[in-house]
Amino acid sequence: MKHIFGGPWTLIKLELLRRYLQFFNTALQNQPSAENPFHRVYIDAFAGTGKCDVKVSDGATRTITGSALHALECTPAFDALHLVELKAAHARELRALADSHPERNVHIYKDDCNGALKNILSSTNWKSTRGVLFLDPYGMSVDWTTVEQIAATKALDVWYLFPLSAVYRQAAINFSDVVPSKAASLDKVLGTTDWRNVFYIERSTTDLLTQKEAVIKQRESSPAEIASYMHGRLCTLFKGWVSAPIILYAPNGAPMFSLFFAVSNPAPRAIALSKKAADHLFEMLKQQKIGRHQPDNELDTQQRLF
């Protein structure tokens, strides 16, 4: 079954993830001690099939390795992998992929990400476990309460591809166009109702026909400002460190996602280690050392990231 997904930004996020997974397992394979190392886990909340066909230019597609397969093939290996996928056909392909790697301890969950993550997080001993969680949602499907549970582990490093375009589409320019269902979705993904006063300001206007004055609320926040707002929200939860938002663009220049890296472990040593690796990867991205194999139009997209 073909899994057509994403665009140029997909190549960027997957390369960052692949490199970080290798760093993470290498760095933690003998911690806290060679005799009693941490149990290392990978959690993928939207695991797909292990492969995906990405649109790269003019409608052309290219088959690439997905996040789940990158994690399965990571060396050193994870002690356990938890792969969540709601679509039945994709979950079956994940099962076949796991069966082709019998040496790996893989758990497949055909479930909504919020429910599955709640079960995984609550059943894991985080005192002896460290892990990486990849949040790459379909639209606005990750509840803020789920993000709270992730941060509360104090043991997970999180790559979160925040659905920036979905948020600013739901948050219409005129607040009167934000119907209750859209407002509820924004409340759920942002974890607050404060966005109503942060994104929107009141303006006085005069009706040209009746000359009557009225007060309207209009969104003033740009996509970059919405990404910055989400950064602040994440900083209230993750007591380790949260990277500044990296905005990923479509080939036409439209901002699509905001990529965050968040460290839930508040220990200074853990923060320093994870931050050093993430900063190194972001610097590589700036210098075009990640994704050089991509077509020119995709490299142009990367140049607009910073």
Rosetta silent file (secondary structure, phi, psi, omega in degrees, C-alpha in Angstrom):
SEQUENCE: MKHIFGGPWTLIKLELLRRYLQFFNTALQNQPSAENPFHRVYIDAFAGTGKCDVKVSDGATRTITGSALHALECTPAFDALHLVELKAAHARELRALADSHPERNVHIYKDDCNGALKNILSSTNWKSTRGVLFLDPYGMSVDWTTVEQIAATKALDVWYLFPLSAVYRQAAINFSDVVPSKAASLDKVLGTTDWRNVFYIERSTTDLLTQKEAVIKQRESSPAEIASYMHGRLCTLFKGWVSAPIILYAPNGAPMFSLFFAVSNPAPRAIALSKKAADHLFEMLKQQKIGRHQPDNELDTQQRLF
SCORE:     score description
SCORE:     0.000 S_00000001
   1 L     0.000  127.058  179.571    0.000    0.000    0.000 S_00000001
   2 L   -73.669  137.588  177.573    1.426    3.378   -1.018 S_00000001
   3 L  -117.623   89.405 -179.537    1.807    5.897    1.781 S_00000001
   4 E   -86.881  123.408 -168.256    1.967    9.303    0.084 S_00000001
   5 L  -154.177  137.894  167.251    2.788   11.844    2.711 S_00000001
   6 L    73.150 -158.312 -176.629    4.304   15.279    3.246 S_00000001
   7 L  -159.330 -154.201 -178.624    6.653   17.308    1.111 S_00000001
   8 H   -54.417  -33.642  179.530   10.188   18.744    1.225 S_00000001
   9 H   -62.809  -26.903 -179.915    9.845   19.375    4.949 S_00000001
  10 H   -62.781  -41.309  179.114    9.436   15.616    5.447 S_00000001
  11 H   -62.417  -38.667 -178.154   12.979   14.989    4.253 S_00000001
  12 H   -67.823  -50.810 -175.878   14.321   17.573    6.681 S_00000001
  13 H   -64.205  -38.614 -177.775   12.521   16.339    9.789 S_00000001
  14 H   -69.873  -34.441  177.831   13.347   12.679    9.107 S_00000001
  15 H   -69.895  -40.557  175.699   17.028   13.402    8.610 S_00000001
  16 H   -61.022  -45.153 -179.546   17.159   15.370   11.859 S_00000001
  17 H   -62.875  -46.934 -177.850   15.361   12.542   13.661 S_00000001
  18 H   -56.611  -46.511 -178.581   17.590    9.816   12.187 S_00000001
  19 H   -67.342  -36.992 -179.418   20.762   11.557   13.278 S_00000001
  20 H   -69.760  -37.507  179.638   19.418   12.307   16.739 S_00000001
  21 H   -61.058  -41.540  178.961   18.337    8.709   17.343 S_00000001
  22 H   -64.920  -44.532  176.714   21.838    7.490   16.602 S_00000001
  23 H   -58.751  -48.134 -174.639   23.346   10.119   18.905 S_00000001
  24 H   -57.911  -50.281 -177.463   20.864    9.330   21.682 S_00000001
  25 H   -68.397  -35.182  177.538   21.523    5.601   21.761 S_00000001
  26 H   -66.057  -43.857 -177.127   25.273    6.057   21.490 S_00000001
  27 H   -68.902  -33.672 -172.688   25.334    8.580   24.327 S_00000001
  28 H  -102.284    1.364 -173.273   23.086    6.603   26.679 S_00000001
  29 L   -66.096  -21.487  178.519   24.161    3.015   26.033 S_00000001
  30 L  -119.887   22.716  178.316   26.407    3.012   29.128 S_00000001
  31 L  -115.460  144.697    2.377   24.469    5.400   31.352 S_00000001
  32 L   -73.392  -16.615  174.673   23.882    5.572   34.265 S_00000001
  33 L  -155.442  159.808  179.240   26.501    2.787   34.376 S_00000001
  34 L   -62.697  -30.791 -178.832   27.737   -0.039   32.182 S_00000001
  35 L   -80.694  -28.098 -176.383   26.366   -2.532   34.708 S_00000001
  36 L  -138.679   67.521 -176.354   22.965   -0.868   35.040 S_00000001
  37 L   -73.986  162.085  173.800   22.234    1.206   31.917 S_00000001
  38 L   -63.512  146.408  168.347   19.006    3.031   31.204 S_00000001
  39 E   -78.810  122.984 -173.438   16.309    1.138   29.329 S_00000001
  40 E  -104.646  127.813 -177.348   16.084    3.077   26.049 S_00000001
  41 E  -126.633  151.435  172.107   12.759    3.413   24.227 S_00000001
  42 E  -119.851  133.474  178.839   11.525    5.015   21.040 S_00000001
  43 E  -124.654  127.136  179.266    7.899    6.109   20.737 S_00000001
  44 E  -122.060  111.209 -172.897    6.333    7.106   17.425 S_00000001
  45 L   -80.132  -15.167  178.745    2.815    8.473   17.782 S_00000001
  46 L  -141.638   73.737 -164.147    2.104    8.517   14.014 S_00000001
  47 L   -76.883  -17.988  178.554    4.298    5.732   12.725 S_00000001
  48 L    68.022 -130.807 -177.286    2.894    5.321    9.213 S_00000001
  49 L  -125.258   -7.598 -174.852    4.267    2.264    7.390 S_00000001
  50 L   101.111  -21.776  174.195    8.035    2.599    7.614 S_00000001
  51 E  -135.187  152.556  173.709    8.252    3.923    4.062 S_00000001
  52 E  -150.929  151.969  177.414    6.519    6.847    2.423 S_00000001
  53 E   -99.052  113.993 -174.503    6.257    8.456   -0.988 S_00000001
  54 E  -102.403  134.635  174.382    7.018   12.150   -0.630 S_00000001
  55 E   -75.159  121.645 -176.385    6.034   14.814   -3.126 S_00000001
  56 E  -108.951  -37.633  179.553    9.241   16.611   -4.053 S_00000001
  57 E  -168.393  140.676  176.199    8.556   18.770   -7.122 S_00000001
  58 L    49.483   34.947  178.584    5.964   19.241   -9.847 S_00000001
  59 L    81.826   -5.393  178.199    3.891   16.424   -8.406 S_00000001
  60 E   -69.828  150.758  179.345    6.757   13.927   -8.608 S_00000001
  61 E  -122.427  158.334 -179.511    7.173   11.527   -5.698 S_00000001
  62 E  -140.918  130.702 -179.989   10.136    9.839   -4.106 S_00000001
  63 E   -82.733  126.217 -179.044   10.104    6.807   -1.809 S_00000001
  64 E  -130.751  164.406  176.043   12.011    7.397    1.390 S_00000001
  65 E   -75.849  131.347 -179.209   12.593    5.653    4.705 S_00000001
  66 L   -88.384  177.546 -175.078   10.087    6.688    7.344 S_00000001
  67 H   -61.281  -41.809 -177.117   10.567    7.371   11.032 S_00000001
  68 H   -63.591  -41.535 -179.567    9.632    3.878   12.238 S_00000001
  69 H   -71.228  -36.707  174.625   12.151    2.156    9.982 S_00000001
  70 H   -56.941  -43.952 -178.759   14.859    4.651   10.917 S_00000001
  71 H   -68.065  -39.429  179.062   14.246    3.747   14.567 S_00000001
  72 H   -63.172  -36.891 -175.094   14.210    0.005   13.853 S_00000001
  73 L   -92.535    1.791 -177.084   17.513    0.187   12.009 S_00000001
  74 L   -63.931  137.644  176.803   19.194    2.528   14.490 S_00000001
  75 L  -129.621  125.869   -4.671   22.575    1.386   15.795 S_00000001
  76 L   -57.598  160.011 -174.016   23.044    1.100   18.739 S_00000001
  77 L   -88.059  155.345  170.174   19.530   -0.279   19.019 S_00000001
  78 L   -74.484  150.880  175.755   16.654    0.770   21.243 S_00000001
  79 L   -74.255  -28.806  178.198   15.622   -1.708   23.913 S_00000001
  80 E  -153.611  147.843  176.570   11.976   -1.259   22.926 S_00000001
  81 E  -127.389  132.691  178.688   10.002    0.535   20.239 S_00000001
  82 E  -116.093  112.616 -175.029    6.378    1.626   20.571 S_00000001
  83 E  -113.781  118.677 -176.408    4.764    2.360   17.202 S_00000001
  84 E  -107.557  132.536  178.570    1.297    3.921   17.146 S_00000001
  85 L  -154.125  123.813 -176.398   -0.820    4.047   14.000 S_00000001
  86 L   -78.153  -34.634 -177.447   -4.574    4.543   13.761 S_00000001
  87 L   -73.187  128.441 -174.703   -5.043    3.356   10.164 S_00000001
  88 H   -61.822  -43.814 -178.113   -5.571   -0.408   10.044 S_00000001
  89 H   -63.574  -40.323  178.889   -3.745   -0.944    6.736 S_00000001
  90 H   -68.720  -38.201  178.435   -0.729    1.016    7.947 S_00000001
  91 H   -63.373  -36.660  177.224   -0.708   -0.833   11.268 S_00000001
  92 H   -64.345  -40.964  178.576   -0.625   -4.151    9.369 S_00000001
  93 H   -66.458  -36.084  175.445    2.385   -2.969    7.398 S_00000001
  94 H   -63.597  -39.085  178.452    4.085   -1.941   10.610 S_00000001
  95 H   -62.855  -42.150  177.769    3.466   -5.423   11.995 S_00000001
  96 H   -64.741  -38.578  178.399    5.060   -6.961    8.920 S_00000001
  97 H   -64.127  -43.195  178.488    7.980   -4.558    9.266 S_00000001
  98 H   -63.677  -39.877  179.487    8.421   -5.518   12.904 S_00000001
  99 H   -64.395  -26.967  178.372    8.278   -9.223   11.997 S_00000001
 100 L   -79.551   -5.115  176.017   11.113   -8.652    9.533 S_00000001
 101 L  -125.943   65.825 -174.938   13.228   -7.417   12.454 S_00000001
 102 L   -63.262  -17.259  179.545   12.723  -10.255   14.983 S_00000001
 103 L   -76.723   -9.593 -178.390   15.763   -9.105   16.942 S_00000001
 104 L  -100.635  146.849  177.477   13.917   -5.920   17.937 S_00000001
 105 L   -93.451   94.976 -171.428   11.381   -5.563   20.765 S_00000001
 106 E  -116.026  133.500  176.135    8.543   -3.826   18.903 S_00000001
 107 E  -117.254  127.077 -179.125    5.037   -3.013   20.145 S_00000001
 108 E  -107.736  134.089  179.197    2.370   -1.983   17.615 S_00000001
 109 E  -125.537  114.063  172.313   -0.718   -0.029   18.681 S_00000001
 110 L   -89.775   94.111 -170.401   -3.631    0.441   16.312 S_00000001
 111 L  -164.388  163.741  170.258   -5.101    3.314   18.243 S_00000001
 112 L   -64.201  142.647 -174.957   -5.582    7.062   18.497 S_00000001
 113 H   -59.627  -39.972 -176.126   -2.328    8.718   19.498 S_00000001
 114 H   -65.924  -43.246  178.250   -3.724   10.281   22.675 S_00000001
 115 H   -67.693  -44.715 -178.778   -5.127    7.028   24.025 S_00000001
 116 H   -63.839  -44.892 -178.788   -2.103    4.961   23.057 S_00000001
 117 H   -64.151  -37.755  177.462    0.387    7.432   24.525 S_00000001
 118 H   -57.840  -43.746 -179.276   -1.552    7.585   27.783 S_00000001
 119 H   -68.678  -43.442 -179.049   -1.233    3.795   28.126 S_00000001
 120 H   -63.833  -47.353 -175.866    2.434    3.695   27.127 S_00000001
 121 H   -66.316  -38.333 -176.961    3.438    6.554   29.395 S_00000001
 122 H   -76.731  -19.520 -177.173    1.517    5.292   32.407 S_00000001
 123 L  -100.785    5.489 -178.210    2.876    1.732   32.142 S_00000001
 124 L  -106.099  138.115  175.283    6.574    2.654   31.856 S_00000001
 125 L   -84.451  100.165 -174.118    8.985    3.020   34.775 S_00000001
 126 L   -79.983   -6.599  175.266   10.543    6.360   33.904 S_00000001
 127 L   -70.596  -29.997 -178.172   13.041    6.219   36.762 S_00000001
 128 L  -115.714   11.572 -176.108   15.044    3.626   34.840 S_00000001
 129 E  -125.542  141.564  171.021   13.968    4.538   31.310 S_00000001
 130 E  -130.953  151.279 -176.497   14.997    7.247   28.871 S_00000001
 131 E  -161.041  173.873  175.438   13.566    7.734   25.411 S_00000001
 132 E  -121.121  132.256  178.807   12.844    9.724   22.298 S_00000001
 133 E  -119.479  130.807  179.957    9.292   10.506   21.240 S_00000001
 134 E  -109.632  116.520  178.404    8.407   11.636   17.719 S_00000001
 135 E  -109.854  104.798 -178.795    5.184   13.650   17.384 S_00000001
 136 L  -129.838   72.042 -166.290    4.350   14.184   13.728 S_00000001
 137 L   -74.544  157.295  168.547    0.563   14.531   13.821 S_00000001
 138 L   -83.700  102.038 -179.878   -2.073   14.487   11.145 S_00000001
 139 L    65.953 -148.283 -175.088   -3.475   17.972   11.660 S_00000001
 140 L   -93.867   60.010 -172.810   -4.428   19.083   15.162 S_00000001
 141 L  -102.415   -2.773  177.781   -4.733   15.620   16.658 S_00000001
 142 L   -97.440  116.348  179.259   -2.377   15.875   19.644 S_00000001
 143 L   -73.315  146.899  176.522   -4.192   17.059   22.767 S_00000001
 144 H   -60.660  -34.663  178.389   -2.401   19.426   25.120 S_00000001
 145 H   -61.550  -32.171  176.341   -3.181   17.031   27.969 S_00000001
 146 H   -68.197  -42.073  177.367   -1.115   14.419   26.119 S_00000001
 147 H   -61.976  -37.651  176.477    1.806   16.843   25.857 S_00000001
 148 H   -59.807  -43.996  179.966    1.469   17.427   29.611 S_00000001
 149 H   -64.845  -37.307  178.307    1.763   13.683   30.240 S_00000001
 150 H   -63.397  -48.906 -178.659    4.839   13.479   28.011 S_00000001
 151 H   -63.325  -32.374 -176.367    6.593   16.313   29.839 S_00000001
 152 H   -68.561  -16.981  178.249    5.691   14.804   33.210 S_00000001
 153 L   -65.270  -30.661 -174.936    7.855   11.729   32.512 S_00000001
 154 L    55.407   29.426 -175.866   10.984   13.886   32.900 S_00000001
 155 L  -142.553   -1.900 -175.133   12.651   11.229   30.783 S_00000001
 156 E  -112.823  136.996  166.830   11.704   11.868   27.148 S_00000001
 157 E   -95.420  131.969 -169.951   13.329   13.961   24.454 S_00000001
 158 E  -122.787  128.588  168.022   10.606   15.071   22.061 S_00000001
 159 E  -103.260  116.272 -174.420   10.632   16.080   18.411 S_00000001
 160 E  -121.187  114.075  175.165    7.284   17.792   17.802 S_00000001
 161 E   -90.860   91.428 -174.623    6.228   18.874   14.334 S_00000001
 162 E   -72.484  131.776 -174.412    3.591   21.371   15.402 S_00000001
 163 L   -76.278   72.838 -173.633    0.765   21.813   12.807 S_00000001
 164 H   -59.611  -46.716 -176.918    1.257   25.547   12.306 S_00000001
 165 H   -64.401  -36.451  178.879   -0.752   25.875    9.084 S_00000001
 166 H   -65.031  -38.596 -178.963   -3.702   24.002   10.602 S_00000001
 167 H   -67.233  -47.160 -176.736   -3.719   26.352   13.597 S_00000001
 168 H   -76.074  -16.504  171.394   -3.673   29.574   11.625 S_00000001
 169 H   -74.456  -39.489  178.514   -6.329   28.236    9.255 S_00000001
 170 H   -68.487  -37.467  179.019   -8.597   27.441   12.183 S_00000001
 171 L   -84.589   79.898 -175.798   -7.848   30.828   13.743 S_00000001
 172 L   -59.260  158.082 -179.235   -9.580   32.830   11.008 S_00000001
 173 L   -56.165  -48.594  177.224   -8.685   36.492   10.462 S_00000001
 174 E   -92.677  124.246 -177.089  -12.067   37.608   11.826 S_00000001
 175 H   -59.642  -28.367  179.463  -12.832   36.082   15.196 S_00000001
 176 H   -63.494  -19.282  179.011  -16.514   35.957   14.249 S_00000001
 177 H   -89.196   -3.990  177.273  -15.545   33.287   11.690 S_00000001
 178 L   -85.766   92.587 -176.742  -14.044   31.023   14.359 S_00000001
 179 L   -68.857  160.942 -175.928  -17.025   28.752   14.885 S_00000001
 180 H   -52.462  -38.146 -178.978  -17.341   26.861   18.204 S_00000001
 181 H   -66.211  -38.011  177.994  -15.940   23.610   16.781 S_00000001
 182 H   -69.180  -41.142  178.285  -12.805   25.395   15.534 S_00000001
 183 H   -61.640  -40.341  179.749  -12.387   27.223   18.833 S_00000001
 184 H   -65.054  -38.476  177.623  -12.676   23.933   20.711 S_00000001
 185 H   -64.139  -41.563  178.438   -9.986   22.371   18.493 S_00000001
 186 H   -66.321  -40.829  176.756   -7.665   25.299   19.176 S_00000001
 187 H   -57.409  -42.077 -174.339   -8.348   25.069   22.914 S_00000001
 188 H   -69.686  -41.759 -176.298   -7.470   21.379   22.825 S_00000001
 189 H   -80.616  -29.288 -179.515   -4.195   21.655   20.907 S_00000001
 190 H   -94.351  -17.033  176.261   -2.986   24.828   22.671 S_00000001
 191 L    73.886   21.600 -177.965   -4.230   23.836   26.117 S_00000001
 192 L  -164.545  163.330  172.691   -5.735   27.227   26.910 S_00000001
 193 L  -101.380    0.148 -174.689   -8.357   29.755   25.888 S_00000001
 194 L   -64.263  -21.962 -178.723   -5.882   32.633   26.140 S_00000001
 195 H   -57.826  -25.931  179.343   -5.184   32.570   22.403 S_00000001
 196 H   -59.880  -33.942 -179.275   -8.436   34.476   21.944 S_00000001
 197 H   -96.622  -18.951 -179.857   -6.827   37.528   23.551 S_00000001
 198 H   -86.259  -46.406 -177.609   -3.275   36.917   22.306 S_00000001
 199 L   -76.011  -28.500 -170.180   -3.964   36.279   18.614 S_00000001
 200 E  -115.490  146.269  172.216   -6.812   38.794   18.307 S_00000001
 201 E  -127.943  153.364  178.962   -7.223   42.491   19.010 S_00000001
 202 E   -86.301  137.697  178.255  -10.368   44.589   19.030 S_00000001
 203 E  -130.045  144.173  173.913  -10.772   47.239   16.362 S_00000001
 204 E   -90.021  138.691 -179.887  -13.398   49.910   15.890 S_00000001
 205 E  -139.852  157.136  179.475  -14.942   50.057   12.456 S_00000001
 206 E  -118.823  125.870  176.708  -17.647   52.076   10.741 S_00000001
 207 L   -67.591  124.099 -175.860  -20.220   50.484    8.465 S_00000001
 208 L   -64.443  -28.550 -177.669  -20.007   52.351    5.152 S_00000001
 209 L   -85.348  -46.048 -174.611  -23.754   52.032    4.512 S_00000001
 210 L   -96.486  -13.810 -177.407  -25.219   52.760    7.948 S_00000001
 211 L    62.767   16.961  177.352  -22.302   54.816    9.339 S_00000001
 212 L   -86.574  141.999  178.275  -22.754   52.924   12.585 S_00000001
 213 E   -86.648  145.351  177.859  -19.670   52.107   14.604 S_00000001
 214 E  -143.996  160.787  176.870  -18.931   48.562   15.682 S_00000001
 215 E  -111.033  125.886  177.523  -16.134   46.688   17.431 S_00000001
 216 E  -121.840  156.486  176.087  -14.648   43.647   15.719 S_00000001
 217 E  -108.869  127.474  179.854  -11.886   41.239   16.741 S_00000001
 218 E  -127.057  146.280  178.389   -9.234   40.451   14.141 S_00000001
 219 E   -75.941  125.238  176.773   -6.225   38.182   14.237 S_00000001
 220 L  -104.430  -19.807 -176.510   -2.993   40.142   14.269 S_00000001
 221 L   -70.478  129.202  175.619   -0.661   37.245   15.049 S_00000001
 222 L   -81.664  167.711  174.864    1.387   36.014   12.102 S_00000001
 223 H   -54.419  -39.949  179.359    2.329   32.325   11.687 S_00000001
 224 H   -64.574  -36.969  179.442    5.755   33.121   13.166 S_00000001
 225 H   -71.906  -33.299  175.504    4.123   34.758   16.187 S_00000001
 226 H   -66.222  -40.864  177.030    1.823   31.765   16.635 S_00000001
 227 H   -61.970  -41.082  178.443    4.905   29.501   16.582 S_00000001
 228 H   -64.868  -38.113  177.434    6.532   31.734   19.192 S_00000001
 229 H   -62.221  -43.970  179.090    3.370   31.543   21.322 S_00000001
 230 H   -65.079  -35.288  176.134    3.480   27.740   21.167 S_00000001
 231 H   -58.982  -44.691  177.481    7.128   27.849   22.170 S_00000001
 232 H   -61.949  -39.874  178.472    6.141   29.733   25.293 S_00000001
 233 H   -62.846  -44.595 -179.514    3.407   27.228   26.041 S_00000001
 234 H   -64.800  -34.398  179.584    5.835   24.299   25.724 S_00000001
 235 H   -65.379  -21.796  176.726    8.321   26.043   28.007 S_00000001
 236 L   -73.333  -19.917 -177.304    5.720   25.969   30.780 S_00000001
 237 L  -102.404  -47.800 -173.420    5.776   22.155   30.644 S_00000001
 238 L   -87.714  110.299 -172.671    9.254   21.024   29.658 S_00000001
 239 L   -86.070   -3.346  173.947   11.585   21.904   32.486 S_00000001
 240 L   -83.993  -80.425 -176.684   14.696   20.893   30.608 S_00000001
 241 E  -163.058  145.211  174.365   14.876   22.907   27.407 S_00000001
 242 E  -128.765  125.721 -179.833   12.745   23.781   24.374 S_00000001
 243 L   -68.075  153.100  171.772   14.365   24.860   21.123 S_00000001
 244 L   -61.669  148.706 -176.855   13.254   28.025   19.383 S_00000001
 245 L   -64.812  137.491  172.378   10.706   27.201   16.665 S_00000001
 246 E  -109.143  115.833 -177.677   12.023   26.228   13.241 S_00000001
 247 E   -87.431  127.691  178.469    9.406   26.994   10.607 S_00000001
 248 E  -103.924  133.374 -171.910    9.234   24.554    7.710 S_00000001
 249 E  -112.163  152.162  169.257    7.817   25.846    4.431 S_00000001
 250 L   -76.694  162.023  179.057    6.079   24.421    1.418 S_00000001
 251 L   -55.611  -26.882  179.986    7.743   25.006   -1.984 S_00000001
 252 L   -84.139    4.285  177.538    5.326   27.898   -2.591 S_00000001
 253 L    92.776   -2.556 -179.835    6.598   29.655    0.530 S_00000001
 254 L   -74.410  130.535  176.128    3.626   28.889    2.770 S_00000001
 255 E   -68.639  126.224 -174.228    4.599   28.126    6.387 S_00000001
 256 E  -106.314  -49.058 -174.645    3.490   24.579    7.102 S_00000001
 257 E  -138.337  161.303  170.395    4.925   23.396   10.405 S_00000001
 258 E  -121.266  117.879 -177.620    6.934   24.565   13.364 S_00000001
 259 E   -91.346  126.530  177.156    9.522   22.049   14.512 S_00000001
 260 E  -120.101  145.759  168.919   10.330   21.950   18.222 S_00000001
 261 E  -118.553  124.424 -174.583   12.827   19.893   20.171 S_00000001
 262 E  -128.021  135.341  178.900   11.925   19.602   23.850 S_00000001
 263 E  -109.367  119.776 -177.656   13.812   18.026   26.759 S_00000001
 264 L   -88.003  -19.965 -178.603   11.649   16.928   29.670 S_00000001
 265 L   -76.264  119.985 -176.583   14.522   15.879   31.951 S_00000001
 266 L   -82.691   -4.159 -178.179   15.409   18.821   34.231 S_00000001
 267 L   -65.616  129.634 -177.599   18.834   17.419   35.212 S_00000001
 268 H   -53.482  -39.414 -179.502   21.582   19.829   34.073 S_00000001
 269 H   -64.957  -41.912  179.173   23.693   17.006   32.634 S_00000001
 270 H   -65.539  -41.908  179.111   20.784   15.672   30.571 S_00000001
 271 H   -61.352  -47.852 -177.332   19.923   19.160   29.329 S_00000001
 272 H   -61.643  -41.351 -178.367   23.503   19.894   28.305 S_00000001
 273 H   -66.148  -49.577 -177.900   23.862   16.598   26.442 S_00000001
 274 H   -67.980  -40.864 -179.135   20.607   16.832   24.507 S_00000001
 275 H   -64.566  -40.388  179.089   20.954   20.541   23.790 S_00000001
 276 H   -60.068  -43.915 -179.719   24.473   20.091   22.459 S_00000001
 277 H   -67.135  -45.431 -178.629   23.288   17.446   20.006 S_00000001
 278 H   -64.552  -43.236  178.671   20.216   19.387   18.901 S_00000001
 279 H   -60.894  -38.298  178.562   22.182   22.615   18.453 S_00000001
 280 H   -63.279  -42.880  179.357   24.726   20.735   16.350 S_00000001
 281 H   -66.075  -41.145  179.029   21.972   19.373   14.108 S_00000001
 282 H   -64.764  -36.409  178.031   20.352   22.789   13.731 S_00000001
 283 H   -67.678  -38.358  175.827   23.718   24.275   12.789 S_00000001
 284 H   -61.609  -38.024  178.924   24.185   21.538   10.188 S_00000001
 285 H   -65.563  -42.031  177.502   20.792   22.440    8.811 S_00000001
 286 H   -59.371  -39.855 -175.406   21.774   26.090    8.563 S_00000001
 287 L   -87.597    9.126  177.885   24.926   25.153    6.700 S_00000001
 288 L    65.723   23.851  178.488   23.044   22.886    4.274 S_00000001
 289 L   -88.078   -4.227  173.042   24.853   19.801    5.552 S_00000001
 290 L  -114.402  123.746  177.300   21.534   18.058    6.059 S_00000001
 291 L    90.239   18.962 -179.180   19.582   17.266    2.915 S_00000001
 292 L   -65.386  -20.291 -179.805   22.258   17.980    0.306 S_00000001
 293 L   -76.245   -4.157 -175.563   20.989   15.004   -1.670 S_00000001
 294 L   -79.678  156.286  174.885   17.719   16.847   -2.246 S_00000001
 295 L   -60.909  161.419 -175.147   16.740   18.552   -5.516 S_00000001
 296 H   -56.424  -39.684 -176.909   17.504   22.275   -5.833 S_00000001
 297 H   -65.341  -28.883  178.442   13.950   23.363   -5.120 S_00000001
 298 H   -75.995  -35.048  175.827   14.058   21.507   -1.784 S_00000001
 299 H   -65.458  -36.180  176.206   17.359   23.133   -0.849 S_00000001
 300 H   -59.992  -38.764  178.038   15.745   26.494   -1.586 S_00000001
 301 H   -61.466  -43.301  179.833   13.074   25.534    0.928 S_00000001
 302 H   -62.174  -36.239 -177.774   15.731   24.837    3.550 S_00000001
 303 H   -63.125  -21.127  179.990   17.319   28.238    2.949 S_00000001
 304 L   -89.911    1.280 -176.563   14.081   29.863    4.105 S_00000001
 305 L   -70.784  -28.790 -172.013   14.089   28.011    7.404 S_00000001
 306 L  -124.541    0.000    0.000   16.255   30.585    9.196 S_00000001
